[in-house]
Coordinates of C-alpha atoms in Angstrom, one line a residue:
M1 CA -25.9 -14.6 -60.6
K2 CA -29.1 -15.2 -64.1
S3 CA -29.4 -19.4 -62.2
P4 CA -29.4 -20.8 -58.7
L5 CA -26.4 -22.3 -57.8
F6 CA -27.1 -26.1 -57.9
G7 CA -29.5 -25.3 -60.4
K8 CA -33.0 -24.6 -61.1
F9 CA -35.5 -24.7 -57.7
E10 CA -38.0 -28.3 -58.2
E11 CA -41.8 -27.7 -57.7
P12 CA -43.1 -30.2 -55.7
E13 CA -45.0 -33.5 -57.3
D14 CA -48.8 -34.0 -56.9
D15 CA -47.6 -37.5 -55.2
E16 CA -44.9 -36.3 -52.8
H17 CA -45.5 -34.6 -49.5
W18 CA -42.8 -32.2 -48.6
L19 CA -42.0 -30.9 -44.9
G20 CA -39.8 -28.5 -46.0
P21 CA -37.1 -27.7 -48.8
I22 CA -35.3 -30.8 -48.9
Q23 CA -37.2 -32.5 -46.5
R24 CA -40.5 -34.7 -47.8
L25 CA -41.5 -38.0 -46.8
K26 CA -39.6 -40.8 -48.3
T27 CA -42.2 -43.3 -48.4
P28 CA -46.5 -44.1 -48.7
M29 CA -48.0 -44.3 -45.4
R30 CA -49.6 -47.2 -44.2
R31 CA -53.5 -47.7 -44.7
F32 CA -54.7 -49.8 -42.4
A33 CA -58.2 -52.1 -43.3
P34 CA -61.3 -50.6 -42.3
G35 CA -62.8 -52.8 -39.2
D36 CA -58.9 -53.5 -38.4
E37 CA -58.3 -53.8 -34.4
V38 CA -54.7 -52.0 -34.5
D39 CA -52.6 -52.1 -31.5
I40 CA -52.8 -48.8 -30.5
V41 CA -54.6 -45.3 -31.1
I42 CA -53.4 -42.1 -30.6
V43 CA -55.1 -39.3 -29.9
G44 CA -53.9 -36.0 -31.0
V45 CA -50.5 -35.9 -32.8
G46 CA -48.7 -33.0 -31.5
S47 CA -45.6 -32.4 -29.2
A48 CA -46.4 -36.1 -27.2
G49 CA -48.7 -37.7 -30.0
G50 CA -45.7 -37.3 -32.6
V51 CA -43.0 -38.7 -30.3
L52 CA -44.9 -41.7 -28.7
L53 CA -46.3 -42.3 -32.2
Q54 CA -42.3 -42.1 -34.0
R55 CA -41.0 -45.0 -30.3
L56 CA -45.0 -47.5 -31.0
A57 CA -43.9 -48.0 -34.5
R58 CA -40.2 -48.4 -34.7
A59 CA -40.8 -51.1 -31.9
G60 CA -43.4 -53.1 -34.2
F61 CA -47.1 -51.9 -32.2
R62 CA -49.7 -51.9 -35.2
V63 CA -50.6 -47.8 -33.9
V64 CA -52.7 -44.9 -35.5
G65 CA -53.0 -41.1 -35.0
I66 CA -55.7 -39.5 -35.3
E67 CA -55.2 -35.3 -35.5
A68 CA -57.9 -33.2 -36.1
G69 CA -56.3 -30.8 -38.2
P70 CA -54.2 -31.0 -41.5
F71 CA -51.0 -33.0 -42.4
W72 CA -49.7 -30.5 -43.1
D73 CA -47.3 -29.7 -46.4
T74 CA -44.7 -26.8 -45.6
E75 CA -44.1 -26.0 -49.2
R76 CA -47.8 -25.7 -50.6
D77 CA -49.8 -25.0 -47.3
W78 CA -47.4 -22.6 -45.1
V79 CA -46.6 -18.8 -45.9
S80 CA -44.3 -16.4 -44.9
D81 CA -46.9 -14.2 -43.6
E82 CA -48.0 -13.0 -40.1
A83 CA -51.1 -13.1 -41.0
G84 CA -51.7 -15.8 -43.3
S85 CA -50.2 -18.3 -40.3
H86 CA -53.6 -18.4 -38.0
Q87 CA -54.5 -21.7 -39.8
L88 CA -51.6 -23.3 -37.5
Y89 CA -54.0 -22.2 -34.2
W90 CA -56.4 -23.9 -32.9
N91 CA -58.9 -20.9 -33.3
D92 CA -62.5 -23.5 -32.6
L93 CA -65.0 -22.2 -30.4
R94 CA -64.0 -22.2 -26.2
I95 CA -65.6 -20.5 -23.8
T96 CA -63.1 -18.3 -21.3
G97 CA -64.0 -16.9 -17.8
G98 CA -62.7 -16.0 -14.8
A99 CA -61.8 -13.1 -13.2
H100 CA -58.0 -13.3 -15.0
P101 CA -59.7 -15.7 -18.3
L102 CA -57.0 -17.3 -20.3
A103 CA -56.7 -16.1 -24.1
F104 CA -56.9 -19.2 -26.7
G105 CA -56.0 -19.0 -30.4
A106 CA -52.7 -18.1 -31.3
N107 CA -51.4 -18.2 -27.7
N108 CA -51.4 -21.6 -27.1
S109 CA -52.8 -25.1 -28.7
G110 CA -52.2 -25.7 -32.3
R111 CA -54.3 -27.3 -34.7
G112 CA -52.3 -30.1 -37.6
V113 CA -49.8 -32.8 -37.2
G114 CA -46.7 -31.2 -35.5
G115 CA -49.8 -29.3 -32.7
G116 CA -48.4 -26.6 -30.7
S117 CA -44.7 -27.6 -31.8
V118 CA -45.0 -26.5 -35.2
H119 CA -46.0 -22.8 -33.6
W120 CA -43.7 -22.9 -30.3
A121 CA -40.6 -20.9 -30.7
A122 CA -38.6 -23.9 -29.8
F123 CA -37.2 -22.9 -25.9
T124 CA -36.1 -26.2 -24.3
P125 CA -34.8 -25.4 -21.2
R126 CA -35.2 -28.6 -18.7
F127 CA -37.7 -29.0 -15.8
H128 CA -35.7 -28.2 -12.5
P129 CA -35.3 -31.2 -10.0
S130 CA -37.3 -28.7 -7.2
D131 CA -40.1 -28.9 -10.0
F132 CA -40.9 -32.7 -9.3
R133 CA -41.3 -32.1 -5.5
V134 CA -42.8 -28.4 -4.7
Y135 CA -44.8 -29.7 -2.4
S136 CA -42.3 -31.6 -0.2
E137 CA -39.7 -28.3 -0.7
D138 CA -41.9 -25.6 -0.5
G139 CA -45.8 -26.5 0.9
V140 CA -47.7 -25.2 -2.3
G141 CA -48.7 -27.2 -4.8
A142 CA -48.2 -30.9 -5.7
D143 CA -45.2 -33.9 -5.6
W144 CA -45.1 -35.2 -9.3
P145 CA -45.1 -38.9 -8.9
I146 CA -41.4 -39.0 -10.7
S147 CA -38.4 -37.7 -10.3
Y148 CA -36.0 -35.3 -12.3
Q149 CA -33.5 -38.2 -11.8
D150 CA -36.4 -40.1 -13.9
L151 CA -36.7 -37.8 -17.0
K152 CA -33.2 -36.7 -16.8
P153 CA -31.8 -39.6 -19.4
Y154 CA -35.2 -38.9 -21.6
Y155 CA -34.1 -35.1 -21.5
E156 CA -30.5 -35.7 -23.2
L157 CA -32.4 -38.0 -25.4
L158 CA -34.3 -35.6 -26.8
E159 CA -31.9 -33.2 -26.8
R160 CA -30.6 -35.4 -29.4
E161 CA -33.3 -36.0 -31.2
M162 CA -34.8 -32.6 -31.6
P163 CA -31.4 -31.4 -31.7
V164 CA -31.4 -28.5 -29.0
A165 CA -28.7 -26.1 -29.7
G166 CA -27.4 -24.1 -26.5
P167 CA -24.7 -23.1 -24.2
A168 CA -21.5 -25.5 -23.3
Y169 CA -22.9 -24.9 -19.6
F170 CA -26.0 -24.3 -17.9
P171 CA -25.7 -23.3 -14.5
W172 CA -29.4 -23.6 -13.1
G173 CA -31.0 -27.0 -11.8
D174 CA -29.1 -29.5 -12.7
P175 CA -26.6 -28.3 -14.2
H176 CA -25.8 -29.3 -17.6
G177 CA -24.7 -28.9 -21.8
Y178 CA -26.2 -28.8 -24.7
P179 CA -25.3 -31.4 -28.1
Y180 CA -24.9 -28.9 -29.9
G181 CA -23.8 -24.9 -30.6
P182 CA -25.5 -22.1 -29.4
H183 CA -27.3 -19.0 -31.8
P184 CA -25.4 -15.7 -32.1
L185 CA -27.1 -13.1 -30.1
G186 CA -30.0 -11.3 -31.8
G187 CA -31.1 -7.8 -30.9
P188 CA -33.7 -9.0 -27.5
A189 CA -30.9 -10.8 -26.1
E190 CA -28.1 -8.5 -26.7
A191 CA -30.6 -6.0 -24.3
L192 CA -31.0 -9.2 -21.9
V193 CA -27.5 -9.7 -21.7
K194 CA -26.9 -6.3 -21.3
G195 CA -29.1 -5.5 -18.7
C196 CA -28.3 -8.6 -16.3
T197 CA -24.6 -8.6 -17.0
A198 CA -25.1 -4.2 -15.9
L199 CA -26.7 -6.0 -12.2
G200 CA -24.4 -8.8 -12.0
I201 CA -27.5 -11.0 -12.9
P202 CA -26.3 -14.8 -14.5
V203 CA -27.5 -15.4 -17.9
C204 CA -27.0 -17.4 -21.4
Q205 CA -26.9 -16.9 -24.6
G206 CA -27.8 -18.9 -27.9
G207 CA -30.2 -20.8 -26.2
P208 CA -31.5 -24.2 -25.4
V209 CA -33.3 -24.0 -28.2
A210 CA -34.7 -26.5 -30.6
I211 CA -33.8 -24.9 -34.1
N212 CA -30.3 -25.6 -35.8
S213 CA -27.5 -24.1 -35.8
G214 CA -25.8 -26.3 -38.6
S215 CA -27.3 -27.9 -41.2
H216 CA -28.7 -31.8 -39.5
G217 CA -29.6 -34.8 -41.6
D218 CA -32.1 -33.3 -44.6
R219 CA -33.0 -30.2 -41.8
P220 CA -30.9 -26.8 -43.3
H221 CA -30.1 -24.5 -40.9
C222 CA -31.5 -21.1 -39.0
I223 CA -30.8 -18.2 -41.7
Y224 CA -32.1 -15.6 -39.0
R225 CA -35.3 -14.5 -40.1
G226 CA -37.8 -14.7 -36.8
F227 CA -40.7 -16.1 -38.5
C228 CA -40.3 -19.3 -35.5
I229 CA -43.9 -19.3 -34.1
Q230 CA -45.4 -18.6 -37.6
G231 CA -44.0 -22.3 -38.4
C232 CA -40.8 -22.4 -40.2
K233 CA -40.2 -23.5 -43.7
V234 CA -36.6 -23.3 -43.3
G235 CA -37.5 -26.3 -41.5
A236 CA -34.4 -25.7 -38.6
K237 CA -36.8 -25.3 -35.8
Q238 CA -38.0 -29.1 -34.5
S239 CA -41.6 -29.9 -34.2
T240 CA -42.6 -33.4 -34.4
L241 CA -44.1 -32.7 -37.8
I242 CA -41.0 -32.7 -39.3
S243 CA -38.2 -34.8 -36.0
H244 CA -40.4 -37.7 -35.8
V245 CA -43.2 -37.9 -37.9
P246 CA -41.2 -38.9 -41.0
D247 CA -39.3 -41.8 -39.1
A248 CA -43.0 -42.4 -37.7
I249 CA -44.4 -43.0 -41.6
E250 CA -41.6 -45.0 -42.3
Y251 CA -42.2 -47.5 -39.6
G252 CA -45.8 -48.4 -39.9
A253 CA -47.9 -45.7 -38.9
E254 CA -50.8 -44.3 -40.0
I255 CA -51.9 -40.8 -39.3
R256 CA -55.6 -39.9 -40.1
A257 CA -56.1 -35.7 -40.2
N258 CA -58.7 -34.3 -40.4
S259 CA -60.7 -36.4 -38.4
M260 CA -62.3 -34.4 -34.6
V261 CA -62.3 -37.6 -31.8
A262 CA -65.8 -37.3 -30.6
R263 CA -65.4 -40.1 -27.7
V264 CA -63.7 -43.2 -26.0
N265 CA -64.9 -46.5 -26.0
L266 CA -66.1 -48.5 -23.3
G267 CA -66.4 -51.6 -23.3
K268 CA -68.6 -53.9 -20.7
D269 CA -65.4 -55.7 -19.2
G270 CA -64.3 -51.8 -18.0
L271 CA -61.7 -51.6 -20.7
V272 CA -61.5 -49.1 -23.9
T273 CA -62.4 -50.4 -27.4
G274 CA -61.3 -47.5 -29.5
V275 CA -62.5 -44.2 -30.6
T276 CA -65.5 -42.6 -32.2
Y277 CA -64.3 -40.2 -34.8
F278 CA -65.3 -37.8 -37.5
D279 CA -63.6 -37.9 -40.9
E280 CA -62.5 -35.4 -43.0
D281 CA -65.7 -36.2 -45.5
G282 CA -67.7 -35.6 -41.8
H283 CA -68.8 -39.2 -41.5
E284 CA -68.1 -40.8 -38.4
Q285 CA -66.1 -43.8 -37.9
E286 CA -64.6 -46.3 -35.1
Q287 CA -61.4 -47.3 -35.0
R288 CA -60.4 -50.1 -32.6
A289 CA -57.9 -50.7 -30.5
K290 CA -56.4 -52.6 -27.3
V291 CA -54.5 -49.5 -26.5
V292 CA -56.2 -46.0 -26.1
I293 CA -53.5 -42.9 -25.5
V294 CA -55.0 -39.2 -25.9
S295 CA -52.7 -36.6 -26.2
G296 CA -55.1 -33.9 -27.0
Y297 CA -53.6 -31.0 -25.1
A298 CA -54.8 -29.0 -21.3
I299 CA -57.6 -28.4 -23.0
E300 CA -58.8 -30.8 -25.2
T301 CA -58.0 -33.8 -23.6
P302 CA -59.9 -33.1 -20.0
R303 CA -62.7 -32.2 -23.1
L304 CA -62.8 -35.3 -24.6
L305 CA -62.5 -37.2 -21.5
L306 CA -65.6 -35.3 -20.1
N307 CA -67.5 -36.0 -23.8
S308 CA -66.6 -39.1 -23.1
A309 CA -68.7 -39.8 -20.1
C310 CA -70.6 -43.3 -19.9
N311 CA -72.4 -45.8 -17.2
G312 CA -70.4 -46.0 -14.2
F313 CA -68.5 -42.8 -15.1
E314 CA -71.1 -40.7 -15.8
Q315 CA -68.8 -37.3 -14.4
G316 CA -65.9 -38.5 -17.4
L317 CA -64.3 -40.5 -18.6
A318 CA -61.5 -41.9 -15.8
N319 CA -62.6 -39.4 -14.0
S320 CA -63.2 -41.8 -10.2
S321 CA -61.6 -38.7 -8.6
G322 CA -63.3 -35.7 -9.7
V323 CA -60.4 -34.3 -11.0
V324 CA -60.6 -34.1 -14.9
G325 CA -60.6 -30.9 -15.9
K326 CA -59.3 -29.6 -12.5
Y327 CA -55.7 -27.9 -12.0
L328 CA -55.8 -25.9 -15.0
M329 CA -52.4 -24.0 -15.1
A330 CA -51.0 -21.6 -17.2
Q331 CA -47.2 -19.8 -17.3
A332 CA -47.8 -16.0 -16.7
G333 CA -46.3 -14.7 -20.0
N334 CA -46.0 -10.8 -19.3
V335 CA -44.1 -9.0 -22.4
V336 CA -42.8 -6.6 -20.9
M337 CA -41.4 -4.2 -24.4
G338 CA -37.7 -0.7 -24.1
R339 CA -37.0 1.6 -25.9
F340 CA -33.9 1.8 -27.3
D341 CA -31.7 4.6 -29.4
D342 CA -30.2 2.4 -31.2
P343 CA -32.2 0.4 -33.7
V344 CA -33.4 -3.4 -32.5
R345 CA -34.7 -5.2 -35.2
M346 CA -36.2 -8.1 -33.5
Y347 CA -37.5 -9.2 -35.8
K348 CA -34.1 -11.1 -37.0
Y349 CA -33.0 -14.3 -34.8
P350 CA -34.7 -16.4 -33.0
P351 CA -37.3 -15.1 -30.8
A352 CA -35.7 -17.6 -27.9
N353 CA -32.7 -16.6 -27.8
A354 CA -31.0 -16.0 -24.4
L355 CA -32.5 -16.4 -21.0
T356 CA -31.9 -16.1 -17.1
E357 CA -32.9 -18.8 -14.2
E358 CA -31.6 -17.1 -11.8
F359 CA -34.9 -15.8 -10.0
Y360 CA -36.6 -19.7 -11.0
E361 CA -36.6 -21.4 -7.0
T362 CA -38.6 -19.9 -4.3
D363 CA -36.9 -17.1 -2.2
P364 CA -38.8 -16.4 1.0
R365 CA -36.9 -12.8 0.7
R366 CA -39.4 -12.6 -1.8
G367 CA -42.7 -13.0 0.1
F368 CA -44.2 -15.7 -2.7
A369 CA -43.3 -19.3 -3.3
R370 CA -41.5 -20.8 -6.6
G371 CA -40.2 -18.3 -9.1
F372 CA -40.2 -17.0 -12.7
A373 CA -37.8 -17.4 -15.6
I374 CA -36.4 -14.0 -18.5
Q375 CA -36.6 -14.5 -21.6
T376 CA -35.8 -13.0 -25.0
V377 CA -39.3 -13.0 -27.4
G378 CA -39.1 -11.2 -30.7
P379 CA -42.9 -10.1 -31.7
L380 CA -43.3 -9.5 -35.5
P381 CA -45.4 -6.7 -36.6
I382 CA -48.8 -7.7 -36.0
A383 CA -47.8 -8.7 -32.4
F384 CA -46.0 -5.9 -31.6
A385 CA -49.4 -3.4 -32.7
K386 CA -51.2 -5.5 -30.7
Q387 CA -48.6 -5.4 -27.3
M388 CA -48.8 -1.8 -27.8
M389 CA -52.9 -0.8 -27.8
V390 CA -53.1 -3.0 -24.9
A391 CA -49.5 -1.1 -22.9
K392 CA -50.0 2.2 -24.9
G393 CA -53.3 1.9 -25.7
A394 CA -52.1 3.2 -29.2
W395 CA -54.3 3.3 -31.8
G396 CA -55.1 5.6 -35.1
W397 CA -52.2 7.8 -35.5
G398 CA -50.6 6.5 -32.6
M399 CA -50.2 3.4 -33.2
R400 CA -48.5 4.4 -36.8
A401 CA -45.9 6.7 -34.8
V402 CA -45.4 3.3 -32.7
M403 CA -45.4 1.3 -35.3
M404 CA -42.8 3.4 -37.4
D405 CA -40.5 2.9 -34.0
Y406 CA -41.0 -0.8 -34.8
N407 CA -37.0 -1.6 -35.1
H408 CA -36.1 0.2 -31.8
W409 CA -37.8 -1.8 -29.3
A410 CA -36.9 -5.1 -27.4
A411 CA -38.9 -7.4 -26.1
L412 CA -38.7 -8.9 -23.3
G413 CA -40.9 -12.3 -21.2
L414 CA -41.4 -12.8 -18.5
L415 CA -42.2 -16.4 -18.2
G416 CA -43.8 -17.0 -14.2
E417 CA -45.3 -20.5 -12.1
I418 CA -48.6 -19.9 -11.4
L419 CA -49.9 -22.3 -9.0
P420 CA -52.4 -25.5 -9.5
W421 CA -55.8 -24.1 -7.7
E422 CA -58.3 -26.5 -8.0
D423 CA -61.3 -23.6 -9.1
N424 CA -59.2 -23.7 -12.3
R425 CA -60.5 -25.7 -14.5
V426 CA -62.2 -27.4 -18.1
E427 CA -65.7 -28.4 -17.6
L428 CA -68.4 -29.3 -20.9
A429 CA -70.5 -25.6 -22.4
E430 CA -74.0 -26.3 -23.2
E431 CA -72.3 -24.9 -26.8
T432 CA -71.0 -27.3 -29.4
D433 CA -69.0 -27.3 -32.8
R434 CA -69.8 -28.3 -35.9
Y435 CA -70.1 -32.3 -34.5
G436 CA -72.4 -31.7 -32.2
L437 CA -70.1 -31.8 -29.5
R438 CA -70.2 -29.9 -26.0
V439 CA -67.2 -27.2 -26.4
A440 CA -64.8 -26.6 -23.4
K441 CA -65.1 -24.3 -21.1
S442 CA -62.1 -22.9 -19.3
T443 CA -62.4 -20.8 -15.9
F444 CA -59.2 -19.4 -14.5
N445 CA -58.5 -16.9 -11.8
L446 CA -55.3 -15.9 -10.3
H447 CA -54.6 -15.8 -6.0
D448 CA -52.1 -14.1 -4.2
N449 CA -49.2 -15.6 -5.2
D450 CA -49.5 -15.7 -8.5
Q451 CA -49.9 -11.9 -8.4
K452 CA -47.1 -11.3 -6.1
M453 CA -45.1 -13.5 -8.2
I454 CA -46.0 -11.8 -11.1
A455 CA -45.8 -7.7 -10.2
Y456 CA -41.8 -9.1 -8.7
G457 CA -41.2 -10.6 -12.0
V458 CA -42.4 -7.7 -14.1
N459 CA -40.8 -5.4 -12.0
K460 CA -37.5 -6.9 -12.2
V461 CA -37.7 -6.8 -15.8
E462 CA -38.1 -3.4 -16.3
E463 CA -34.9 -3.1 -14.2
V464 CA -32.8 -5.2 -16.8
L465 CA -34.3 -3.2 -19.7
R466 CA -33.6 0.1 -17.8
A467 CA -30.0 -1.4 -17.3
A468 CA -29.7 -1.8 -20.7
G469 CA -30.2 1.0 -22.0
A470 CA -33.8 1.4 -22.5
T471 CA -35.2 5.0 -22.2
E472 CA -38.9 3.8 -22.1
V473 CA -41.0 0.1 -20.9
V474 CA -44.0 -0.4 -21.2
Q475 CA -46.0 -4.1 -20.7
E476 CA -48.6 -6.1 -21.9
P477 CA -50.1 -8.7 -19.3
R478 CA -50.7 -12.0 -20.7
Y479 CA -50.3 -15.8 -20.7
A480 CA -48.2 -18.7 -22.0
H481 CA -48.1 -22.2 -21.8
L482 CA -51.5 -24.3 -20.8
I483 CA -50.6 -26.8 -18.2
G484 CA -53.2 -29.2 -16.4
G485 CA -56.3 -30.7 -16.2
A486 CA -55.4 -34.4 -15.5
R487 CA -52.8 -34.5 -13.2
M488 CA -50.7 -37.5 -12.3
G489 CA -50.2 -39.0 -9.5
N490 CA -49.5 -41.9 -6.9
D491 CA -53.2 -41.5 -5.6
P492 CA -56.1 -42.8 -7.8
S493 CA -58.5 -40.2 -5.7
T494 CA -56.9 -37.2 -6.5
S495 CA -55.0 -37.7 -9.7
V496 CA -56.6 -39.1 -12.8
V497 CA -53.3 -41.4 -14.6
D498 CA -50.0 -43.0 -12.5
G499 CA -46.9 -42.0 -13.1
F500 CA -46.5 -43.8 -16.3
C501 CA -49.4 -41.8 -17.6
R502 CA -51.9 -44.4 -17.2
S503 CA -55.4 -44.3 -16.0
H504 CA -56.2 -45.1 -12.7
D505 CA -59.8 -46.3 -13.6
I506 CA -58.9 -47.9 -16.8
P507 CA -56.2 -50.2 -17.0
N508 CA -55.3 -50.1 -21.5
L509 CA -56.4 -46.1 -21.1
F510 CA -53.5 -43.6 -21.1
V511 CA -53.1 -39.7 -21.5
C512 CA -50.4 -38.3 -22.0
D513 CA -49.3 -34.3 -23.0
G514 CA -49.1 -31.5 -20.8
S515 CA -52.3 -32.1 -19.5
V516 CA -50.8 -35.0 -16.7
F517 CA -48.3 -31.9 -15.3
P518 CA -49.3 -31.5 -11.4
T519 CA -47.3 -28.2 -11.4
Q520 CA -45.3 -26.7 -14.3
G521 CA -42.5 -24.9 -13.8
S522 CA -40.9 -22.0 -14.8
A523 CA -39.6 -23.2 -17.9
N524 CA -40.8 -23.5 -21.3
P525 CA -43.5 -27.5 -21.1
G526 CA -42.1 -28.5 -24.7
L527 CA -38.9 -30.4 -23.6
T528 CA -40.7 -32.2 -20.9
I529 CA -43.4 -32.9 -22.9
Q530 CA -41.5 -34.9 -25.2
A531 CA -39.3 -36.6 -23.5
L532 CA -42.4 -37.9 -20.6
A533 CA -44.0 -39.0 -24.1
A534 CA -40.2 -40.9 -25.1
R535 CA -40.6 -42.1 -21.7
T536 CA -44.4 -43.5 -21.6
A537 CA -43.4 -45.4 -24.6
D538 CA -40.5 -46.6 -23.0
Y539 CA -43.3 -48.1 -20.3
L540 CA -45.8 -49.7 -23.2
I541 CA -43.0 -52.0 -25.2
A542 CA -42.1 -53.3 -21.4
E543 CA -45.5 -54.2 -22.1
R544 CA -45.8 -55.5 -25.0
E545 CA -47.3 -58.7 -24.3
A546 CA -50.2 -57.8 -21.8
I547 CA -51.1 -55.2 -24.4
L548 CA -50.8 -58.1 -27.7
T549 CA -52.9 -60.8 -25.4
R550 CA -55.6 -58.1 -24.1
Q551 CA -54.2 -58.9 -20.6
P552 CA -54.0 -55.1 -19.9
R553 CA -54.6 -55.2 -16.1
S554 CA -51.5 -57.8 -15.6
M555 CA -49.2 -54.4 -17.0
R556 CA -46.8 -53.4 -14.3
G557 CA -47.3 -50.7 -11.5
V558 CA -45.5 -47.4 -11.2
E559 CA -44.0 -49.3 -7.9
A560 CA -41.9 -52.9 -10.7
G561 CA -39.6 -49.4 -11.5
A562 CA -38.9 -48.0 -14.3
P563 CA -38.8 -49.7 -17.6
P564 CA -35.6 -50.0 -20.2
I565 CA -34.3 -47.4 -22.2
H566 CA -34.6 -47.4 -25.4
Y567 CA -31.9 -45.9 -27.0
D568 CA -32.4 -47.4 -30.4
L569 CA -35.8 -45.9 -31.2
S570 CA -34.4 -42.5 -31.9
P571 CA -35.4 -41.1 -35.3
H572 CA -32.7 -41.7 -37.8
G573 CA -29.3 -39.5 -37.7
T574 CA -30.1 -38.2 -33.7
S575 CA -28.9 -40.3 -31.4
G576 CA -25.2 -40.2 -31.7
R577 CA -24.6 -37.4 -32.9
G578 CA -23.7 -33.8 -30.8
V579 CA -20.4 -33.1 -28.9
P580 CA -20.8 -34.6 -25.6
R581 CA -21.0 -31.9 -23.0
L582 CA -19.5 -32.6 -19.6
K583 CA -20.9 -32.0 -16.0
S584 CA -18.5 -29.7 -14.9
R585 CA -17.2 -31.0 -10.9
T586 CA -16.5 -27.4 -9.9
P587 CA -18.5 -24.6 -7.8
T588 CA -20.8 -23.3 -10.5
P589 CA -19.4 -19.7 -12.0
E590 CA -21.6 -17.2 -12.5
I591 CA -22.5 -17.0 -16.5
G592 CA -22.6 -13.7 -18.3
L593 CA -22.1 -13.3 -22.2
G594 CA -21.0 -15.8 -24.5
G595 CA -20.6 -18.3 -20.6
L596 CA -18.0 -15.8 -19.5
P597 CA -18.2 -15.2 -15.7
V598 CA -19.9 -12.2 -14.6
G599 CA -19.4 -9.6 -11.7
S600 CA -20.9 -10.3 -7.9
K601 CA -24.2 -10.5 -8.1
G602 CA -26.7 -7.1 -7.1

C-alpha cells in the first residue's frame, strides 16, 4: 500500500492543540481578565486537579487551574523514546534524606497538565474497605474520616470516565467487575499467572487498568507498544489531560500553564483571598478567588503550605495541628526480575497487565500488619539497565551481556503498604529554586513492620517467578507512589483537612490530592485520588450559595452527611457506557487465568 488507507496523515495546524492522533481541543480556552476574582482557583492540574477543574466548570463555577508545567500538545511535545520522556517528570531540585531516602524525578510526581497521570502505568485497583479503618482493625496507622462506601459510587463513576478495562469479576476487597473487557496477556503477565496458578494463588489478568481495550470516543484502543509510563502518544491510556481537561475547557475553565504558585494568600478576616504565582515569563501575578484548592500532591502541597506561612500561621498555612508535612508515605515498590529460557519480550503490552491481591490484608501468621500486592511491570531497556546495575552490579561488558539478554527477562513488582510514621516528613530546605522559593526536603525511614513486610513480600514474588520457570531471580529495592503530608481526619489537632478535604483552620481553603490520605493500602492510589476529587467537587457544588456569597463559614460540616452525587457531570459519552457488571451473590471462587477457578491454595 503506497498511501494510508484513509488518506494522507494530517499535520497539526498552528492554532490547534492536539491531545492524541485524533483528539484535539474543540473550543478555544477562556481567558479571565487580569484582576478578575474567580470562584475557585486550583493549584496543580494533575490527577485530582484535572477532575476538579472539569466537574466545577461543568457545574458553572468560574474556575482557573494553575499548573507549574506545560500544557502538553502530545503531537508536538511527546516522543516515542524512553530517554526523550524525562520532561514529563518533576525534576526540579528536591532534597532527600533519612535512613532510607526516597528517589525523586521519574519515580513519582509529574510536571505539566495531567501531572503524574501522564506517566503512570494506569493500574486502577480500588482500595479495600479495610484501608479506611486500619487503626480500628489492625491497631496501626490511622482511620480515615470516610468509609469505603462513601467512595464506592465515585469508584464506579471514574471507572467509566477513565475508562477502566478489567476482569468481569474481581474477587478482593469489595468484589466487583469492570465496565470494559480485559486486555490480553503480555509476557510478564503470563509469568505471574503461571507462577500463581502453580502455587494455588488467586490471580487476575488483563487489568484493572485505565487503558482502552477498544476505541472510546475520540480515543483509539491500545496498540500494545509498552510506552505507558513515557506518555501515551496513542491516547489509549487515561490521564486527566485527555479524559477530563478537554471537557473542562469546553465548559469555560482556564488553565495557566508554566506558572508556579508561590504562596496562598490569607486575608485579615482569616479567609484565603487567592494565590500569588509566577507566570510563564517569570513575572509575579495574583489570582483572587473565593475558594482555593491545593492539588500539588505529596511533596509540593506541603511545601506550598509551609512556604505560605504568615501572621497567625507562622509554622505554615492551615497548620495549627503541626501535621503539615508529616506522615509522608511511599509504597514498597521492589522490582523482582526472573530470567526465562524462552523469550518474554516484556516491552510489549501495557506494564499494568495482571495482579494478585491475595496478600493484601493482615495475616497475623506473617508477623507484621497489613500486606502487599504483586503486579506486573514492564521496564523498557534504560530502566532495565538501571535495575540490573543495582540488582546484579552489572557494568561495562557485563552490562552489555545482560542487555543482550533483555528479551528473556520478566519483571514483577511488589506493591506493599508502608505505614504512616510521624518522622517521615516534608520540610523546607534552605536551598531555593529559580523563583527564590525554598525547596522541599524529605526525610524517610523504614520501621520494623515495613521491613518485615518487604522481606516477606520479596520472598513471595521470587517464589512466584521460580514456580513460573525462572532460572535466575534478582531484585531492585525501590519505592513507588508518594502519599501523605496533609492528612485528613475528624480531629483538627491531629489532621489538616476534614472528610471533604476542607481545611480545619480556614473554611475556604481545600487540599485535595494524595497528600490527604491517612494510609495508603497496597493499591495504586490514582483511582482513589480521582474518585476523592469527584466527591470533593460534589461537596463544593452543594455549597455553591455559601461560596458565591462569600460565606464559607456557613458551609456544612461532615456531620451533615454526604452531598448528592452528580452523575450528570461526567465528560461526554462516558457515564452511560460500558457493560454492567453484577456482583456475585455466591461465595468467591479462586480466580486464575481468564477469571477461571484454580486449584486449592498452597
